[in-house]
Amino acid sequence: MENSQSSPNSEKYLPDLGFRVFKLDTSNIRAWNSRPNDLEATLFDHQDHLLEGRTEADVLYELLLKLGLDLCVPIERRRIEGMDVHAVGGGVLMACLAEQITREQAEPLALGLITWHKALAPAGDTTCVFRDSAFADDVAKTNLAAILEQHGIQNVRSI
């Protein structure tokens, strides 16, 4: 069966030009708009800092831009503890943007990240980024960050 997008005679013909095309859009991260008269609603609205409908790729490329990394750096992906983890630029940036990280998953996830990080052996410091709302509780987040820091990954952030 022929793909309609691969035929030059098709109206939907999209040739593979060998490069990525990006379109400028609004940020994937929700802007803080406080409503002093309704603080409870403001806090509730910002439980998840990422806008609905945005993919992990959307957020990952925004992180590249915000951290000043080239959009052409290699990106690898592995499944660790059932979650997609991305290593950008040979491990300069490692990101897990899973929607849920339980207490039970925090330690194996951290150890998997450390093992992969050691294999990549990045030339400079590594930044690890996680979705803040993914953590089941503060204990899961604190444990994961502490394990990473004990193994030399000092820059741990959440969005």
XYZ file of C-alpha atoms in Angstrom:
159
model
C 0.000 0.000 0.000
C 1.437 3.325 -1.013
C 1.537 6.240 1.419
C -0.433 9.127 -0.084
C 2.041 11.588 1.414
C 4.999 9.963 -0.325
C 3.726 10.280 -3.874
C 4.672 13.482 -5.730
C 1.289 13.326 -7.515
C -0.610 13.534 -4.223
C -2.096 16.797 -2.959
C -0.700 15.958 0.483
C 2.840 15.329 -0.781
C 5.315 16.084 2.018
C 8.847 15.357 0.838
C 11.506 14.443 3.401
C 13.834 17.426 3.156
C 16.216 16.133 5.807
C 15.670 18.842 8.401
C 13.219 19.782 11.115
C 10.777 22.603 10.711
C 9.623 24.523 13.775
C 6.739 26.935 14.090
C 6.827 29.617 16.765
C 3.983 29.193 19.220
C 3.120 30.295 22.725
C 4.996 28.805 25.647
C 4.118 25.313 26.851
C 4.504 26.528 30.423
C 1.530 28.211 32.026
C 2.194 31.847 32.948
C 1.512 32.812 36.559
C -1.539 35.053 36.658
C -2.499 35.618 40.243
C -5.964 36.646 41.286
C -5.576 38.086 44.796
C -9.316 38.021 45.375
C -9.451 34.274 44.607
C -6.114 32.802 45.694
C -7.515 29.289 46.087
C -8.631 29.176 42.454
C -5.283 30.586 41.311
C -3.390 27.844 43.142
C -5.748 25.180 41.822
C -5.280 26.426 38.234
C -1.489 26.112 38.577
C -1.279 22.569 39.929
C 0.181 21.551 36.579
C 2.503 24.155 35.096
C 2.260 22.744 31.581
C -0.580 23.643 29.249
C -3.011 20.906 28.276
C -2.571 19.356 24.858
C 1.198 19.871 24.672
C 3.370 16.877 23.889
C 6.619 15.832 25.538
C 8.388 16.871 22.321
C 6.847 20.353 22.544
C 8.095 20.780 26.106
C 11.490 19.227 25.365
C 12.216 21.616 22.490
C 11.144 24.574 24.600
C 13.615 23.412 27.259
C 16.340 23.330 24.609
C 15.579 26.922 23.684
C 15.350 28.138 27.291
C 18.637 26.441 28.220
C 20.406 27.809 25.142
C 21.003 24.434 23.493
C 21.107 23.992 19.726
C 17.908 22.522 18.278
C 20.031 20.137 16.199
C 21.714 18.358 19.119
C 21.135 14.621 19.198
C 18.245 13.421 21.352
C 18.131 9.849 22.645
C 15.210 8.223 24.412
C 15.058 5.279 26.796
C 12.352 3.705 28.915
C 13.320 3.681 32.567
C 10.855 2.354 35.132
C 8.141 2.515 32.444
C 8.752 6.209 31.688
C 10.316 7.902 28.673
C 13.568 9.632 29.565
C 15.339 11.885 27.066
C 19.077 12.532 26.938
C 19.952 15.623 24.929
C 23.414 16.497 23.664
C 25.080 13.393 25.035
C 23.621 13.871 28.501
C 23.960 17.632 28.975
C 20.192 17.671 29.502
C 18.212 14.711 30.781
C 14.447 15.041 31.007
C 11.633 12.847 32.252
C 8.311 14.504 31.528
C 6.109 11.628 32.672
C 2.736 12.573 34.102
C 3.143 10.472 37.254
C 6.106 9.415 39.409
C 5.226 7.447 42.532
C 7.354 7.026 45.659
C 8.083 3.473 44.557
C 9.301 4.618 41.126
C 11.492 7.489 42.331
C 14.531 5.469 43.416
C 14.644 3.052 40.434
C 14.132 6.008 38.081
C 17.012 7.909 39.689
C 19.291 4.857 39.564
C 18.403 4.249 35.904
C 19.179 7.881 35.099
C 22.519 7.622 36.906
C 23.482 4.457 35.025
C 22.631 6.028 31.663
C 24.349 9.283 32.646
C 27.563 7.410 33.479
C 27.420 5.588 30.126
C 26.968 8.858 28.252
C 29.786 10.561 30.205
C 28.841 14.145 29.243
C 31.666 16.669 28.964
C 29.990 19.305 31.148
C 27.438 19.588 33.907
C 24.110 17.864 33.471
C 20.689 19.368 34.087
C 17.846 16.956 34.932
C 14.297 18.207 34.419
C 11.060 16.658 35.652
C 7.392 17.623 35.535
C 6.661 19.051 38.998
C 3.071 17.837 39.078
C 4.191 14.270 38.254
C 5.520 13.553 41.733
C 3.066 11.724 43.982
C 4.309 13.802 46.906
C 7.255 15.810 48.191
C 8.933 12.658 49.522
C 9.167 11.156 46.016
C 10.570 14.395 44.604
C 13.067 14.922 47.446
C 14.305 11.321 47.332
C 14.834 11.389 43.578
C 16.703 14.706 43.735
C 18.849 13.538 46.668
C 19.873 10.315 44.901
C 20.831 12.237 41.753
C 22.822 14.784 43.774
C 24.649 12.025 45.672
C 25.850 10.704 42.314
C 27.063 14.039 40.966
C 24.005 15.399 39.166
C 23.649 18.653 41.066
C 21.319 20.577 38.787
C 17.840 19.065 39.225
C 14.860 21.173 38.155
C 11.146 20.746 37.864
C 8.702 22.559 35.622
